[in-house]
Short mmCIF file of C-alpha atoms in Angstrom, two decimals:
data_model
loop_
_atom_site.label_atom_id
_atom_site.label_comp_id
_atom_site.label_asym_id
_atom_site.label_seq_id
_atom_site.Cartn_x
_atom_site.Cartn_y
_atom_site.Cartn_z
CA MET A 1 -9.85 -2.11 1.13
CA GLY A 2 -11.70 -0.65 4.09
CA ALA A 3 -9.67 2.32 5.27
CA MET A 4 -8.79 3.59 1.81
CA ALA A 5 -11.46 5.15 -0.45
CA LEU A 6 -12.50 3.49 -3.71
CA ASN A 7 -11.55 5.47 -6.82
CA PRO A 8 -14.49 6.41 -9.10
CA LEU A 9 -12.66 4.80 -12.07
CA ALA A 10 -12.23 1.42 -10.30
CA GLY A 11 -13.21 -1.44 -12.58
CA GLN A 12 -13.38 0.76 -15.73
CA ARG A 13 -11.08 1.19 -18.70
CA PRO A 14 -8.48 3.94 -18.13
CA PRO A 15 -8.98 7.25 -19.93
CA GLU A 16 -6.23 8.17 -22.43
CA SER A 17 -4.95 10.85 -20.01
CA MET A 18 -4.03 8.16 -17.45
CA LEU A 19 -1.76 6.17 -19.76
CA VAL A 20 1.98 6.36 -19.22
CA ASN A 21 4.02 8.29 -21.81
CA VAL A 22 6.35 5.46 -22.85
CA PRO A 23 8.95 7.54 -24.80
CA ARG A 24 9.25 9.88 -21.80
CA LEU A 25 9.63 6.90 -19.45
CA ILE A 26 12.46 5.42 -21.54
CA THR A 27 14.15 8.79 -21.99
CA ALA A 28 14.12 9.30 -18.20
CA TYR A 29 15.72 5.85 -17.73
CA TYR A 30 18.77 7.02 -19.69
CA THR A 31 18.89 10.70 -18.64
CA GLU A 32 17.91 10.81 -14.96
CA LYS A 33 20.90 10.51 -12.64
CA PRO A 34 19.98 9.34 -9.13
CA ASP A 35 21.21 11.32 -6.13
CA PRO A 36 22.93 8.79 -3.81
CA ALA A 37 22.24 11.13 -0.85
CA ASN A 38 18.47 10.91 -1.45
CA PRO A 39 17.12 7.73 0.23
CA GLU A 40 14.26 7.67 -2.32
CA GLN A 41 16.78 7.29 -5.16
CA ARG A 42 19.08 4.68 -3.62
CA VAL A 43 18.99 0.97 -4.44
CA ALA A 44 16.55 -0.70 -2.02
CA PHE A 45 15.80 -4.41 -2.20
CA GLY A 46 12.30 -5.06 -0.81
CA THR A 47 10.96 -8.60 -0.34
CA SER A 48 13.14 -9.82 -3.18
CA GLY A 49 14.18 -7.05 -5.56
CA HIS A 50 14.69 -3.37 -6.35
CA ARG A 51 11.63 -1.53 -7.63
CA GLY A 52 11.05 2.04 -8.79
CA SER A 53 10.32 4.28 -11.76
CA SER A 54 12.55 6.33 -14.02
CA LEU A 55 10.04 9.19 -13.70
CA ASN A 56 11.13 9.81 -10.09
CA GLY A 57 14.77 8.76 -10.51
CA SER A 58 14.40 5.47 -8.60
CA PHE A 59 14.83 3.03 -11.52
CA THR A 60 17.40 4.26 -14.05
CA GLU A 61 20.32 3.00 -16.09
CA SER A 62 22.61 3.95 -13.17
CA HIS A 63 20.69 1.68 -10.78
CA ILE A 64 20.82 -1.30 -13.15
CA LEU A 65 24.54 -0.79 -13.89
CA GLY A 66 25.28 -0.76 -10.15
CA ILE A 67 23.02 -3.69 -9.23
CA THR A 68 24.23 -5.92 -12.09
CA GLN A 69 27.90 -5.24 -11.31
CA ALA A 70 27.16 -6.00 -7.64
CA ILE A 71 25.52 -9.31 -8.66
CA CYS A 72 28.61 -10.21 -10.74
CA GLU A 73 30.82 -9.58 -7.69
CA TYR A 74 28.43 -11.44 -5.35
CA ARG A 75 28.51 -14.49 -7.68
CA ALA A 76 32.32 -14.42 -7.82
CA GLN A 77 32.59 -14.19 -4.02
CA ASN A 78 30.17 -17.08 -3.54
CA GLY A 79 31.70 -19.35 -6.17
CA VAL A 80 28.68 -19.27 -8.48
CA ASP A 81 30.31 -19.76 -11.88
CA GLY A 82 27.65 -21.46 -14.02
CA PRO A 83 25.40 -19.60 -16.46
CA LEU A 84 23.12 -16.75 -15.38
CA PHE A 85 19.61 -16.98 -16.85
CA LEU A 86 18.26 -13.53 -17.71
CA ALA A 87 14.48 -13.00 -17.88
CA LYS A 88 12.32 -9.94 -18.53
CA ASP A 89 8.60 -9.10 -18.51
CA THR A 90 6.58 -6.72 -20.69
CA HIS A 91 6.85 -3.53 -18.61
CA ALA A 92 8.40 -0.80 -20.77
CA LEU A 93 11.43 -0.34 -18.49
CA SER A 94 12.21 -4.09 -18.53
CA GLU A 95 13.50 -3.97 -22.10
CA SER A 96 15.98 -1.15 -21.36
CA ALA A 97 17.10 -2.74 -18.09
CA PHE A 98 17.63 -6.05 -19.93
CA ALA A 99 20.03 -4.36 -22.37
CA THR A 100 21.92 -2.59 -19.56
CA ALA A 101 22.22 -5.81 -17.53
CA LEU A 102 23.51 -7.81 -20.50
CA GLU A 103 26.17 -5.14 -21.22
CA VAL A 104 27.51 -5.56 -17.68
CA LEU A 105 27.24 -9.37 -17.58
CA ALA A 106 29.15 -9.73 -20.86
CA ALA A 107 31.85 -7.28 -19.77
CA ASN A 108 32.32 -9.35 -16.59
CA GLY A 109 32.62 -12.57 -18.60
CA VAL A 110 29.42 -14.04 -17.12
CA ALA A 111 27.81 -16.76 -19.26
CA ALA A 112 24.37 -15.23 -19.80
CA ARG A 113 21.41 -17.25 -21.11
CA VAL A 114 18.70 -15.20 -22.85
CA ASP A 115 15.42 -16.19 -24.50
CA THR A 116 15.77 -17.67 -28.01
CA ASP A 117 13.85 -14.78 -29.60
CA LEU A 118 14.82 -12.21 -26.93
CA GLY A 119 11.19 -12.58 -25.89
CA TYR A 120 9.51 -12.39 -22.48
CA THR A 121 10.06 -14.88 -19.68
CA PRO A 122 7.77 -15.53 -16.69
CA THR A 123 9.34 -15.70 -13.21
CA PRO A 124 8.41 -19.43 -12.86
CA ALA A 125 10.07 -20.26 -16.20
CA LEU A 126 13.27 -18.62 -14.90
CA SER A 127 13.12 -20.63 -11.65
CA HIS A 128 12.43 -23.80 -13.65
CA ALA A 129 15.43 -23.09 -15.93
CA ILE A 130 17.83 -22.61 -12.97
CA LEU A 131 16.65 -25.80 -11.21
CA THR A 132 16.67 -27.84 -14.43
CA TYR A 133 20.25 -26.80 -15.13
CA ASN A 134 21.42 -27.39 -11.54
CA ARG A 135 19.77 -30.80 -11.07
CA GLY A 136 22.42 -33.30 -9.99
CA ARG A 137 25.24 -30.74 -10.13
CA LYS A 138 27.60 -29.97 -7.26
CA ALA A 139 29.66 -27.31 -9.07
CA GLY A 140 29.27 -24.77 -11.88
CA MET A 141 25.82 -23.82 -10.58
CA ALA A 142 23.47 -21.49 -12.46
CA ASP A 143 21.50 -18.55 -11.05
CA GLY A 144 19.29 -15.86 -12.57
CA ILE A 145 17.94 -12.35 -12.80
CA VAL A 146 14.30 -11.57 -13.51
CA ILE A 147 13.48 -8.04 -14.61
CA THR A 148 9.95 -7.29 -13.42
CA PRO A 149 8.07 -5.07 -10.97
CA SER A 150 5.48 -7.89 -10.81
CA HIS A 151 1.85 -6.69 -11.08
CA ASN A 152 2.74 -3.03 -10.43
CA PRO A 153 1.81 -0.06 -12.66
CA PRO A 154 3.16 0.43 -16.22
CA GLU A 155 5.64 3.16 -15.22
CA ASP A 156 7.42 0.85 -12.76
CA GLY A 157 10.53 -1.26 -13.23
CA GLY A 158 11.82 -4.10 -11.06
CA PHE A 159 15.01 -6.15 -10.82
CA LYS A 160 15.30 -9.39 -8.82
CA TYR A 161 18.09 -11.88 -8.19
CA ASN A 162 17.46 -15.63 -7.87
CA PRO A 163 20.48 -17.58 -6.54
CA PRO A 164 21.21 -21.24 -7.47
CA HIS A 165 18.28 -22.55 -5.38
CA GLY A 166 16.03 -20.92 -7.99
CA GLY A 167 13.88 -18.91 -5.57
CA PRO A 168 13.94 -15.32 -4.32
CA ALA A 169 17.28 -14.33 -2.75
CA ASP A 170 17.45 -14.16 1.05
CA VAL A 171 18.08 -11.03 3.11
CA GLU A 172 21.79 -11.70 3.36
CA ALA A 173 22.20 -11.76 -0.43
CA THR A 174 19.90 -8.83 -1.16
CA GLY A 175 21.51 -6.78 1.64
CA TRP A 176 24.99 -7.35 0.26
CA ILE A 177 23.95 -6.57 -3.35
CA GLN A 178 22.03 -3.47 -2.29
CA ASN A 179 24.91 -2.04 -0.22
CA ARG A 180 27.51 -2.71 -2.90
CA ALA A 181 25.29 -1.16 -5.61
CA ASN A 182 24.77 1.97 -3.48
CA GLU A 183 28.52 2.19 -2.89
CA MET A 184 28.98 2.21 -6.67
CA LEU A 185 26.30 4.88 -7.17
CA ALA A 186 28.12 7.03 -4.60
CA THR A 187 31.46 6.66 -6.41
CA GLY A 188 30.10 7.53 -9.85
CA LEU A 189 29.88 3.88 -11.03
CA ARG A 190 33.61 3.81 -11.72
CA ASP A 191 33.88 0.09 -10.77
CA VAL A 192 31.23 -0.92 -13.30
CA ARG A 193 32.43 -2.88 -16.32
CA ARG A 194 30.28 -2.68 -19.43
CA ARG A 195 30.45 -3.08 -23.18
CA THR A 196 28.03 -2.08 -25.94
CA TYR A 197 24.72 -3.91 -26.24
CA ALA A 198 25.47 -5.15 -29.76
CA SER A 199 28.81 -6.61 -28.66
CA ALA A 200 27.21 -8.11 -25.53
CA LEU A 201 24.59 -9.91 -27.64
CA ALA A 202 27.33 -11.20 -29.94
CA ALA A 203 29.72 -12.13 -27.09
CA PRO A 204 30.79 -15.80 -26.87
CA THR A 205 29.51 -15.83 -23.27
CA THR A 206 25.95 -14.92 -24.35
CA ALA A 207 23.82 -17.85 -25.56
CA ARG A 208 20.16 -18.39 -26.40
CA TYR A 209 17.95 -20.66 -24.27
CA ASP A 210 14.53 -22.06 -25.12
CA PHE A 211 12.71 -20.99 -21.93
CA ILE A 212 9.28 -21.55 -23.52
CA GLY A 213 9.88 -25.02 -24.96
CA THR A 214 11.64 -26.50 -21.93
CA TYR A 215 9.04 -25.18 -19.48
CA ILE A 216 5.99 -26.21 -21.53
CA GLU A 217 7.39 -29.65 -22.44
CA ASP A 218 7.80 -30.37 -18.72
CA LEU A 219 4.31 -29.25 -17.56
CA GLY A 220 2.89 -32.78 -17.67
CA THR A 221 5.22 -33.74 -14.81
CA VAL A 222 3.51 -31.28 -12.45
CA VAL A 223 -0.12 -31.09 -13.65
CA ASP A 224 -2.19 -33.97 -15.08
CA MET A 225 -2.52 -32.44 -18.57
CA ASP A 226 -4.04 -35.66 -19.98
CA ALA A 227 -6.98 -35.33 -17.58
CA VAL A 228 -7.50 -31.69 -18.61
CA ARG A 229 -7.47 -32.61 -22.31
CA GLY A 230 -9.69 -35.64 -21.72
CA ALA A 231 -12.37 -33.60 -19.94
CA GLY A 232 -12.63 -31.25 -22.94
CA LEU A 233 -13.12 -28.19 -20.70
CA SER A 234 -13.48 -24.83 -22.43
CA LEU A 235 -10.81 -22.59 -20.91
CA GLY A 236 -10.31 -18.82 -21.04
CA ALA A 237 -6.72 -17.68 -20.41
CA ASP A 238 -5.66 -14.06 -19.95
CA PRO A 239 -1.92 -13.30 -19.72
CA LEU A 240 -2.86 -9.61 -19.19
CA GLY A 241 -0.30 -8.65 -21.82
CA GLY A 242 2.41 -10.04 -19.51
CA ALA A 243 5.48 -12.27 -19.76
CA GLY A 244 3.39 -15.34 -20.61
CA VAL A 245 1.91 -13.87 -23.82
CA ALA A 246 3.68 -16.47 -25.98
CA TYR A 247 3.09 -19.35 -23.51
CA TRP A 248 -0.67 -19.95 -23.33
CA GLY A 249 -1.23 -20.58 -27.05
CA ARG A 250 1.74 -22.97 -27.06
CA ILE A 251 0.40 -24.79 -23.97
CA ALA A 252 -3.02 -25.23 -25.62
CA GLU A 253 -1.36 -26.51 -28.82
CA ARG A 254 1.09 -28.87 -27.09
CA TYR A 255 -1.55 -30.48 -24.83
CA GLY A 256 -4.58 -30.28 -27.14
CA LEU A 257 -6.65 -27.99 -24.90
CA ARG A 258 -9.76 -26.01 -25.87
CA MET A 259 -8.46 -22.59 -24.88
CA ASN A 260 -9.25 -19.03 -25.85
CA VAL A 261 -6.38 -16.61 -25.13
CA GLN A 262 -7.18 -12.93 -24.45
CA HIS A 263 -4.75 -9.98 -24.36
CA ALA A 264 -1.83 -11.84 -25.87
CA GLU A 265 -0.56 -8.63 -27.42
CA VAL A 266 2.09 -6.52 -25.72
CA ASP A 267 1.14 -2.91 -25.04
CA PRO A 268 3.41 -1.21 -22.46
CA THR A 269 0.62 1.25 -21.55
CA PHE A 270 -1.62 -1.72 -20.55
CA ARG A 271 -4.60 0.30 -21.82
CA PHE A 272 -6.74 -2.88 -22.08
CA MET A 273 -6.73 -3.30 -18.28
CA THR A 274 -9.53 -2.07 -16.02
CA VAL A 275 -8.42 0.36 -13.30
CA ASP A 276 -7.67 -1.02 -9.82
CA TRP A 277 -9.44 0.07 -6.60
CA ASP A 278 -7.12 3.05 -6.01
CA GLY A 279 -7.25 4.49 -9.53
CA LYS A 280 -3.99 2.90 -10.73
CA ILE A 281 -3.45 0.55 -13.65
CA ARG A 282 -2.22 -2.58 -11.94
CA MET A 283 -2.08 -6.15 -13.26
CA ASP A 284 -3.24 -7.63 -9.95
CA CYS A 285 -5.04 -10.85 -10.84
CA SER A 286 -6.64 -11.18 -7.38
CA SER A 287 -8.31 -7.73 -7.49
CA PRO A 288 -11.96 -7.74 -8.64
CA TYR A 289 -11.46 -4.20 -10.03
CA ALA A 290 -8.35 -5.00 -12.10
CA MET A 291 -9.99 -8.29 -13.16
CA ALA A 292 -13.36 -6.86 -14.25
CA GLY A 293 -12.66 -8.02 -17.82
CA LEU A 294 -11.82 -11.58 -16.75
CA ILE A 295 -14.85 -11.79 -14.45
CA ALA A 296 -17.03 -10.82 -17.44
CA MET A 297 -15.79 -14.04 -19.15
CA LYS A 298 -17.14 -16.28 -16.42
CA ASP A 299 -20.20 -17.62 -18.26
CA ARG A 300 -18.42 -18.04 -21.61
CA PHE A 301 -16.04 -20.73 -20.31
CA ASP A 302 -16.04 -23.70 -17.93
CA LEU A 303 -13.07 -22.01 -16.27
CA ALA A 304 -11.22 -18.73 -16.85
CA PHE A 305 -7.92 -17.60 -15.36
CA ALA A 306 -5.31 -14.86 -15.53
CA CYS A 307 -1.72 -14.29 -14.43
CA ASP A 308 -0.03 -11.03 -13.45
CA THR A 309 2.73 -9.47 -15.57
CA ASP A 310 5.55 -11.82 -14.55
CA HIS A 311 3.12 -14.78 -14.19
CA ASP A 312 4.02 -15.62 -10.60
CA ARG A 313 0.44 -14.94 -9.41
CA HIS A 314 -2.88 -16.46 -10.41
CA GLY A 315 -6.49 -15.30 -10.64
CA ILE A 316 -9.16 -18.03 -10.96
CA VAL A 317 -12.71 -17.38 -12.22
CA THR A 318 -15.24 -20.22 -11.84
CA ARG A 319 -18.88 -20.36 -12.87
CA SER A 320 -19.95 -21.15 -9.31
CA ALA A 321 -18.06 -18.38 -7.51
CA GLY A 322 -16.74 -15.81 -10.00
CA LEU A 323 -13.25 -14.54 -9.07
CA LEU A 324 -12.07 -16.72 -6.20
CA ASN A 325 -10.53 -15.05 -3.17
CA PRO A 326 -6.87 -16.25 -3.26
CA ASN A 327 -7.22 -17.73 0.25
CA HIS A 328 -10.20 -19.80 -0.87
CA TYR A 329 -8.37 -21.14 -3.89
CA LEU A 330 -5.24 -21.99 -1.86
CA ALA A 331 -7.39 -24.02 0.55
CA ALA A 332 -9.17 -25.85 -2.31
CA ALA A 333 -5.85 -26.54 -4.08
CA ILE A 334 -4.24 -27.93 -0.91
CA SER A 335 -7.19 -30.21 -0.14
CA TYR A 336 -7.13 -31.54 -3.71
CA LEU A 337 -3.36 -31.93 -4.14
CA PHE A 338 -2.67 -33.83 -0.93
CA ALA A 339 -5.51 -36.25 -1.75
CA ASN A 340 -4.38 -36.75 -5.37
CA ARG A 341 -0.59 -36.93 -5.25
CA PRO A 342 0.10 -40.45 -3.90
CA GLN A 343 3.81 -40.26 -4.76
CA TRP A 344 4.46 -37.24 -2.53
CA ARG A 345 6.23 -37.97 0.75
CA SER A 346 3.76 -39.00 3.42
CA ASP A 347 5.31 -36.35 5.70
CA ALA A 348 5.29 -33.55 3.09
CA GLY A 349 3.90 -30.45 4.83
CA VAL A 350 1.67 -27.53 3.87
CA GLY A 351 3.42 -24.13 3.70
CA LYS A 352 1.50 -20.90 4.27
CA THR A 353 2.34 -17.33 5.24
CA LEU A 354 0.90 -16.37 8.59
CA VAL A 355 -1.48 -13.82 7.11
CA SER A 356 -3.15 -16.48 4.92
CA SER A 357 -6.55 -17.84 5.95
CA SER A 358 -6.84 -20.17 8.95
CA ILE A 359 -9.06 -22.47 6.91
CA ILE A 360 -5.72 -23.70 5.53
CA ASP A 361 -4.71 -24.72 9.09
CA ARG A 362 -7.97 -26.64 9.43
CA VAL A 363 -7.62 -28.31 6.01
CA ALA A 364 -4.01 -29.34 6.82
CA ALA A 365 -5.12 -30.79 10.17
CA GLY A 366 -7.96 -32.65 8.43
CA LEU A 367 -5.44 -34.14 5.98
CA GLY A 368 -3.14 -35.08 8.88
CA ARG A 369 -0.40 -32.87 7.40
CA ARG A 370 2.15 -30.69 9.19
CA LEU A 371 1.50 -26.95 8.84
CA PHE A 372 4.57 -24.81 8.16
CA GLU A 373 3.63 -21.21 8.94
CA VAL A 374 6.16 -18.52 7.97
CA PRO A 375 6.52 -14.73 7.68
CA VAL A 376 5.39 -12.96 4.49
CA GLY A 377 7.74 -13.75 1.58
CA PHE A 378 7.98 -16.77 -0.72
CA LYS A 379 11.68 -17.21 0.08
CA TRP A 380 10.71 -19.05 3.30
CA PHE A 381 9.34 -21.99 1.26
CA VAL A 382 12.44 -22.51 -0.90
CA ASP A 383 14.23 -25.17 1.21
CA GLY A 384 11.08 -27.22 1.80
CA LEU A 385 10.13 -27.27 -1.88
CA LEU A 386 13.74 -28.12 -2.83
CA ASP A 387 13.92 -31.23 -0.65
CA GLY A 388 10.26 -32.29 -1.00
CA SER A 389 9.47 -31.78 2.70
CA LEU A 390 6.84 -29.20 1.65
CA GLY A 391 4.29 -30.34 -0.93
CA PHE A 392 2.90 -26.84 -1.35
CA GLY A 393 3.78 -23.27 -0.41
CA GLY A 394 1.31 -20.41 -0.78
CA GLU A 395 0.76 -16.75 0.08
CA GLU A 396 -2.50 -14.85 0.59
CA SER A 397 -1.49 -12.51 -2.24
CA ALA A 398 -2.18 -15.30 -4.80
CA GLY A 399 1.33 -16.69 -5.18
CA ALA A 400 2.01 -20.42 -4.80
CA SER A 401 3.92 -23.40 -6.14
CA PHE A 402 3.88 -27.14 -5.54
CA LEU A 403 5.89 -30.28 -6.25
CA ARG A 404 5.96 -32.39 -9.40
CA ARG A 405 3.58 -35.35 -9.40
CA GLU A 406 6.38 -37.70 -8.32
CA GLY A 407 7.31 -35.48 -5.38
CA THR A 408 10.41 -33.56 -6.53
CA VAL A 409 10.84 -29.81 -6.90
CA TRP A 410 9.15 -27.99 -9.80
CA THR A 411 9.92 -24.32 -9.03
CA THR A 412 11.10 -22.53 -5.89
CA ASP A 413 9.42 -19.31 -6.95
CA LYS A 414 5.69 -18.63 -7.29
CA ASP A 415 4.12 -20.17 -10.39
CA GLY A 416 0.84 -18.67 -11.61
CA ILE A 417 0.78 -20.89 -14.70
CA ILE A 418 0.62 -24.22 -12.83
CA MET A 419 -1.89 -22.77 -10.33
CA CYS A 420 -4.20 -21.90 -13.25
CA LEU A 421 -3.74 -25.30 -14.90
CA LEU A 422 -4.27 -27.03 -11.54
CA ALA A 423 -7.74 -25.45 -11.37
CA ALA A 424 -8.45 -27.14 -14.70
CA GLU A 425 -7.10 -30.49 -13.45
CA MET A 426 -9.24 -30.25 -10.30
CA GLN A 427 -12.35 -29.58 -12.37
CA ALA A 428 -11.48 -32.34 -14.86
CA ARG A 429 -10.84 -34.98 -12.20
CA THR A 430 -13.60 -34.14 -9.68
CA GLY A 431 -16.33 -32.70 -11.89
CA ARG A 432 -16.53 -29.73 -9.51
CA ASP A 433 -14.93 -26.34 -10.01
CA ALA A 434 -12.58 -24.82 -7.42
CA GLY A 435 -15.39 -22.64 -6.04
CA GLU A 436 -17.55 -25.70 -5.38
CA ILE A 437 -14.61 -27.56 -3.83
CA TYR A 438 -14.03 -24.60 -1.50
CA ARG A 439 -17.72 -24.49 -0.55
CA GLY A 440 -17.46 -28.16 0.43
CA LEU A 441 -14.52 -27.30 2.70
CA THR A 442 -16.52 -24.56 4.48
CA GLU A 443 -19.29 -27.05 5.23
CA ARG A 444 -16.71 -29.16 7.03
CA TYR A 445 -14.41 -26.53 8.57
CA GLY A 446 -16.54 -23.39 8.84
CA ALA A 447 -16.79 -20.38 6.49
CA PRO A 448 -14.25 -17.65 7.30
CA VAL A 449 -14.63 -13.97 6.42
CA TYR A 450 -11.30 -12.32 5.75
CA GLN A 451 -10.18 -8.79 4.98
CA ARG A 452 -6.97 -6.85 4.59
CA ILE A 453 -7.08 -3.13 5.29
CA ASP A 454 -4.29 -0.65 4.57
CA ALA A 455 -4.20 2.17 7.12
CA PRO A 456 -1.89 5.23 7.03
CA ALA A 457 1.22 5.09 9.25
CA THR A 458 4.25 7.36 9.52
CA PRO A 459 7.75 5.87 9.13
CA GLU A 460 8.18 6.24 12.95
CA GLN A 461 4.92 4.39 13.61
CA LYS A 462 5.92 1.69 11.12
CA ALA A 463 9.20 1.18 12.98
CA VAL A 464 7.28 0.74 16.26
CA LEU A 465 4.86 -1.73 14.65
CA ALA A 466 7.71 -3.84 13.30
CA ARG A 467 9.01 -4.20 16.88
CA LEU A 468 5.71 -4.86 18.68
CA SER A 469 5.85 -7.48 21.41
CA PRO A 470 3.12 -9.44 23.20
CA GLU A 471 4.00 -7.58 26.43
CA GLN A 472 2.69 -4.39 24.79
CA VAL A 473 -0.78 -5.93 24.48
CA PRO A 474 -2.52 -5.98 27.88
CA ALA A 475 -5.79 -7.39 26.40
CA LYS A 476 -6.80 -10.87 27.56
CA ASP A 477 -9.53 -11.40 24.97
CA LEU A 478 -10.41 -10.37 21.43
CA ALA A 479 -13.97 -9.81 20.17
CA GLY A 480 -15.43 -11.87 23.03
CA ASP A 481 -13.02 -14.83 22.87
CA PRO A 482 -9.99 -15.51 25.10
CA ILE A 483 -6.69 -14.87 23.29
CA GLU A 484 -4.95 -18.21 22.62
CA ALA A 485 -1.71 -16.94 21.11
CA MET A 486 0.19 -13.71 20.53
CA ILE A 487 3.19 -14.10 18.28
CA THR A 488 5.93 -11.94 16.79
CA ARG A 489 7.83 -14.91 15.35
CA ALA A 490 6.51 -17.44 12.84
CA PRO A 491 5.62 -20.83 14.34
CA GLY A 492 7.08 -22.72 11.34
CA ASN A 493 10.64 -21.41 11.46
CA GLY A 494 10.91 -18.95 14.34
CA ALA A 495 11.69 -16.05 11.97
CA PRO A 496 10.50 -12.58 13.07
CA ILE A 497 7.26 -11.59 11.34
CA GLY A 498 7.94 -7.86 11.53
CA GLY A 499 4.67 -7.24 13.34
CA LEU A 500 2.18 -9.01 15.61
CA LYS A 501 -0.41 -11.77 15.20
CA VAL A 502 -3.13 -12.38 17.80
CA THR A 503 -5.26 -15.55 17.59
CA THR A 504 -8.46 -16.84 19.25
CA ARG A 505 -10.55 -19.94 18.64
CA ARG A 506 -12.83 -18.13 16.17
CA GLY A 507 -10.57 -15.53 14.59
CA TRP A 508 -7.30 -13.62 14.44
CA PHE A 509 -5.65 -10.41 13.33
CA ALA A 510 -2.13 -9.56 12.22
CA ALA A 511 -0.59 -6.10 11.80
CA ARG A 512 2.62 -5.36 9.93
CA PRO A 513 4.11 -2.29 8.30
CA SER A 514 4.30 -2.18 4.51
CA GLY A 515 7.82 -2.44 3.13
CA THR A 516 7.12 -0.02 0.30
CA GLU A 517 4.45 2.51 1.38
CA ASP A 518 3.56 4.64 4.41
CA VAL A 519 0.79 2.33 5.54
CA TYR A 520 0.41 -0.62 7.83
CA LYS A 521 -1.49 -3.69 6.74
CA LEU A 522 -4.15 -5.04 9.07
CA TYR A 523 -5.22 -8.59 8.23
CA ALA A 524 -8.20 -10.05 10.07
CA GLU A 525 -10.36 -13.14 9.84
CA SER A 526 -13.41 -14.51 11.62
CA PHE A 527 -15.16 -17.86 11.52
CA ALA A 528 -18.21 -16.24 13.16
CA GLY A 529 -19.42 -13.84 10.46
CA GLU A 530 -19.05 -10.23 9.24
CA GLU A 531 -20.17 -8.62 12.51
CA HIS A 532 -17.53 -10.56 14.47
CA LEU A 533 -14.87 -9.61 11.88
CA ARG A 534 -15.74 -5.91 12.40
CA ARG A 535 -15.29 -6.34 16.16
CA ILE A 536 -11.90 -8.01 15.65
CA GLN A 537 -10.83 -5.13 13.38
CA GLU A 538 -12.03 -2.44 15.81
CA GLU A 539 -10.29 -4.04 18.79
CA ALA A 540 -7.16 -4.64 16.70
CA ARG A 541 -7.03 -0.94 15.86
CA GLU A 542 -7.35 -0.09 19.57
CA VAL A 543 -4.53 -2.51 20.43
CA ILE A 544 -2.31 -0.92 17.76
CA ALA A 545 -3.23 2.67 18.72
CA SER A 546 -2.44 2.04 22.39
CA ALA A 547 0.86 0.29 21.58
CA LEU A 548 1.85 3.20 19.33
CA ALA A 549 0.81 5.77 21.96
CA HIS A 550 2.96 4.07 24.62
CA ALA A 551 5.95 3.67 22.34
CA MET A 552 5.88 7.24 21.02
CA VAL A 553 5.89 8.79 24.50
#
């Protein structure tokens, strides 16, 4: 990670002393009362949801009562009166938050749909359920809640709302829900309706839904499962003890795949993980440190893959390349999909976030496809995936989804499961693994080197960075090349990127403040080697330092 030091435990199993005390975590969820005057303990929707921990009073029963009541009111105001699909992952706090949410939904008369066995539900299976229900409907639309802090540490909880389009809620929705929830926290939650958990489960409005069966039965419409079975590949799947624990075995059984499933047991301490770069337990399937166990499987299988805790992200391990950099896999997937999906619209575009690798731009141009470049956040791809005008949408953080084989929407949220299975389809149909396919692309388009560095920044500096403008950058060239573009808005949709991106013929950098930590993220890429990348990074830091110095005067 460059600017941040590597923890000595990175890539190793966590010592017992590092594991979260689960009973204490759950007790804090019910006993900690957030202070509405403390910004750290208020409801704050980041990219798509509220995240925190009961251990510091930022994810408690009070938060979930307030947020769920706010969602009930938001639905009523917006005429959403179909069922609400309720999903949860395997983080310890998800189970408690699920019970709290159901108590409020039932008391508000909302028709909640929960997993048949009250089991775990991946984010993509929730999106798939909403879209499947809403297909062809004009009224009585469904929406959903997914309870997950994604790949974050075991002590974290997360709570996200997906409106009827099935993807992450937009800023307008999350802003309204957040403000209303905070209002309720400030008034002692007196507007919250709730009933007991037992009566909520038994309520006539609460019904069971077969998330697993409906999702798995439909997989053949999005990935060529016959080709995967026919090739007889040996596959290693690792759900990392996450929401897909019950899915992979069922997928293998349903489609007759040779698959070995690791870590299909649920352990809320996640003690089977290897420690991430910064010394935290984190189910980040694109981190070589967190994925040390998966990488060790590389020679035992033709292909191995993992998904993070809510299964919206993918990690792909091939024999030729080991753990693929997410950017490399996105490029390989795009080049394969657009050449092997004849029923997709001929004008279907390629969606990418503007901090994803520029090799994607070159691949899209080579395919003669429109590039749709957006700010960070999967919500920007929702409309394009819904109407089929985007064949694929992907983020550099290993989240992506794509259309069904006949060109209609599959999910409008990131789907790690289909991205893993696509790697198997690619290998089955081409005889080359995703790493080899990517290497072929670099021979044609050049081999980029890419790095993201997190550097410390105060809240004041972060505010300045979010408002940077091209006028604040006097430089005319970057690392020896003339600057071709300086942007603060995304080319695809004109939305502000909350930072700055500077591009030359052979490289680029982008700087944006983190939404959750006191750091800024510096992304940089060069098509002219490591040395050139270092120069881009050094000059980028100078540009940022001088802009900050001017603004802070």
